């Protein structure tokens, strides 16, 4: 059997295994095997085929894999509206007693109440928005 055909079989096997692992390493090795098959198909010696396999594989792992992984990973969830306020900090502008209280969040005034239901926050206290319940910020 011709060496270039063996390289193509190896490339197909590596790409098939890549589908099971998802690490992108085997795909990069598969690309190296395709390059080695190309060298073998034009009559390159065995050492040139191995050199093409190693060189292309290393180049793909070093350059292409990081870029591909960056594009394949899911981006962080984009929070918008009231959900984007959770985790932000606010300043109390009216003391929180029971259900009555007001905070300033990024320049906007919101009604607020303590998350635990009983802590009293005084004017000027810096608090964190723990949850948004309708038009009320639950703070802590």
Short mmCIF file of C-alpha atoms in Angstrom, two decimals:
data_model
loop_
_atom_site.label_atom_id
_atom_site.label_comp_id
_atom_site.label_asym_id
_atom_site.label_seq_id
_atom_site.Cartn_x
_atom_site.Cartn_y
_atom_site.Cartn_z
CA UNK A 1 0.00 0.00 0.00
CA UNK A 2 1.27 3.46 -0.87
CA UNK A 3 2.53 5.56 2.08
CA UNK A 4 0.37 8.55 1.14
CA UNK A 5 -2.72 6.34 1.34
CA UNK A 6 -1.69 5.23 4.84
CA UNK A 7 -1.40 8.89 5.83
CA UNK A 8 -4.92 9.54 4.51
CA UNK A 9 -6.28 6.58 6.47
CA UNK A 10 -4.51 7.90 9.58
CA UNK A 11 -5.99 11.36 8.95
CA UNK A 12 -9.49 9.92 8.64
CA UNK A 13 -9.02 7.92 11.85
CA UNK A 14 -7.71 10.95 13.72
CA UNK A 15 -10.59 13.13 12.54
CA UNK A 16 -13.07 10.40 13.48
CA UNK A 17 -11.58 10.17 16.97
CA UNK A 18 -11.69 13.96 17.22
CA UNK A 19 -15.45 13.82 16.82
CA UNK A 20 -15.56 11.70 19.97
CA UNK A 21 -13.19 13.80 22.08
CA UNK A 22 -13.75 17.40 21.02
CA UNK A 23 -10.29 18.52 22.19
CA UNK A 24 -9.18 19.75 18.74
CA UNK A 25 -5.76 18.10 19.21
CA UNK A 26 -6.59 15.07 17.09
CA UNK A 27 -8.01 17.31 14.36
CA UNK A 28 -4.71 19.20 14.25
CA UNK A 29 -2.83 15.90 14.01
CA UNK A 30 -5.24 14.89 11.25
CA UNK A 31 -4.30 18.03 9.33
CA UNK A 32 -0.65 17.08 9.73
CA UNK A 33 -1.43 13.62 8.36
CA UNK A 34 -3.14 15.18 5.33
CA UNK A 35 -0.03 17.30 4.74
CA UNK A 36 2.16 14.20 4.99
CA UNK A 37 -0.13 12.42 2.52
CA UNK A 38 0.33 15.32 0.11
CA UNK A 39 4.11 15.09 0.40
CA UNK A 40 3.93 11.33 -0.11
CA UNK A 41 1.62 11.69 -3.12
CA UNK A 42 4.14 13.88 -4.95
CA UNK A 43 6.92 11.38 -4.26
CA UNK A 44 8.51 12.81 -1.11
CA UNK A 45 10.72 10.52 0.95
CA UNK A 46 9.52 9.07 4.25
CA UNK A 47 11.57 11.55 6.30
CA UNK A 48 9.94 14.46 4.41
CA UNK A 49 6.51 13.00 5.11
CA UNK A 50 7.27 12.71 8.83
CA UNK A 51 8.70 16.24 8.82
CA UNK A 52 5.55 17.57 7.11
CA UNK A 53 3.36 15.71 9.61
CA UNK A 54 5.28 17.06 12.62
CA UNK A 55 5.62 20.60 11.29
CA UNK A 56 2.01 21.06 10.24
CA UNK A 57 0.70 19.37 13.40
CA UNK A 58 2.77 21.59 15.69
CA UNK A 59 1.87 24.71 13.73
CA UNK A 60 -1.83 23.85 13.86
CA UNK A 61 -1.71 23.12 17.60
CA UNK A 62 0.22 26.31 18.35
CA UNK A 63 -1.66 28.72 16.08
CA UNK A 64 -5.01 27.39 14.90
CA UNK A 65 -6.19 25.47 17.99
CA UNK A 66 -6.20 28.47 20.38
CA UNK A 67 -8.16 30.56 17.87
CA UNK A 68 -10.62 27.74 17.20
CA UNK A 69 -11.16 27.10 20.92
CA UNK A 70 -11.83 30.78 21.50
CA UNK A 71 -14.51 30.76 18.83
CA UNK A 72 -16.06 27.47 19.93
CA UNK A 73 -16.51 28.33 23.60
CA UNK A 74 -19.84 29.86 24.55
CA UNK A 75 -19.71 33.55 25.36
CA UNK A 76 -20.68 34.76 28.79
CA UNK A 77 -24.37 35.31 29.25
CA UNK A 78 -25.27 38.87 28.40
CA UNK A 79 -27.50 40.32 31.06
CA UNK A 80 -29.67 43.28 30.19
CA UNK A 81 -32.42 45.31 31.76
CA UNK A 82 -33.07 44.78 35.46
CA UNK A 83 -31.13 41.50 35.47
CA UNK A 84 -27.96 43.46 34.66
CA UNK A 85 -28.28 45.29 37.98
CA UNK A 86 -27.88 42.15 40.11
CA UNK A 87 -24.45 42.22 41.69
CA UNK A 88 -24.04 45.98 41.24
CA UNK A 89 -23.67 48.38 44.14
CA UNK A 90 -26.09 51.12 45.16
CA UNK A 91 -26.24 53.92 47.72
CA UNK A 92 -29.15 54.11 50.14
CA UNK A 93 -30.95 57.47 49.81
CA UNK A 94 -33.90 56.65 52.11
CA UNK A 95 -33.49 54.30 55.07
CA UNK A 96 -34.84 50.80 54.55
CA UNK A 97 -37.37 50.02 57.26
CA UNK A 98 -39.59 47.08 56.41
CA UNK A 99 -40.69 47.45 52.80
CA UNK A 100 -39.90 51.16 52.55
CA UNK A 101 -36.55 52.35 51.27
CA UNK A 102 -34.86 53.87 48.27
CA UNK A 103 -31.49 53.37 46.63
CA UNK A 104 -29.64 55.04 43.80
CA UNK A 105 -28.34 52.51 41.27
CA UNK A 106 -26.19 53.90 38.44
CA UNK A 107 -27.95 57.25 38.66
CA UNK A 108 -31.49 55.82 38.83
CA UNK A 109 -33.62 55.79 41.98
CA UNK A 110 -35.23 52.45 42.86
CA UNK A 111 -37.48 51.36 45.68
CA UNK A 112 -35.61 48.92 47.86
CA UNK A 113 -36.01 46.54 50.73
CA UNK A 114 -33.57 44.32 52.61
CA UNK A 115 -33.16 40.83 51.15
CA UNK A 116 -33.47 39.25 54.59
CA UNK A 117 -36.52 41.37 55.40
CA UNK A 118 -35.35 42.90 58.68
CA UNK A 119 -31.94 44.59 58.31
CA UNK A 120 -32.13 48.38 58.41
CA UNK A 121 -29.80 50.29 56.07
CA UNK A 122 -29.22 53.97 56.74
CA UNK A 123 -28.87 56.84 54.27
CA UNK A 124 -25.41 56.77 52.68
CA UNK A 125 -24.81 53.03 53.19
CA UNK A 126 -23.39 51.22 50.19
CA UNK A 127 -25.30 48.01 49.47
CA UNK A 128 -25.23 45.31 46.84
CA UNK A 129 -28.21 44.47 44.66
CA UNK A 130 -28.97 40.79 45.33
CA UNK A 131 -32.19 40.45 43.35
CA UNK A 132 -34.72 42.51 41.44
CA UNK A 133 -38.35 41.79 42.35
CA UNK A 134 -40.57 43.73 39.96
CA UNK A 135 -39.61 47.37 40.48
CA UNK A 136 -37.98 46.76 43.86
CA UNK A 137 -34.32 46.07 44.47
CA UNK A 138 -33.59 43.51 47.16
CA UNK A 139 -30.39 44.65 48.83
CA UNK A 140 -27.85 43.22 51.19
#
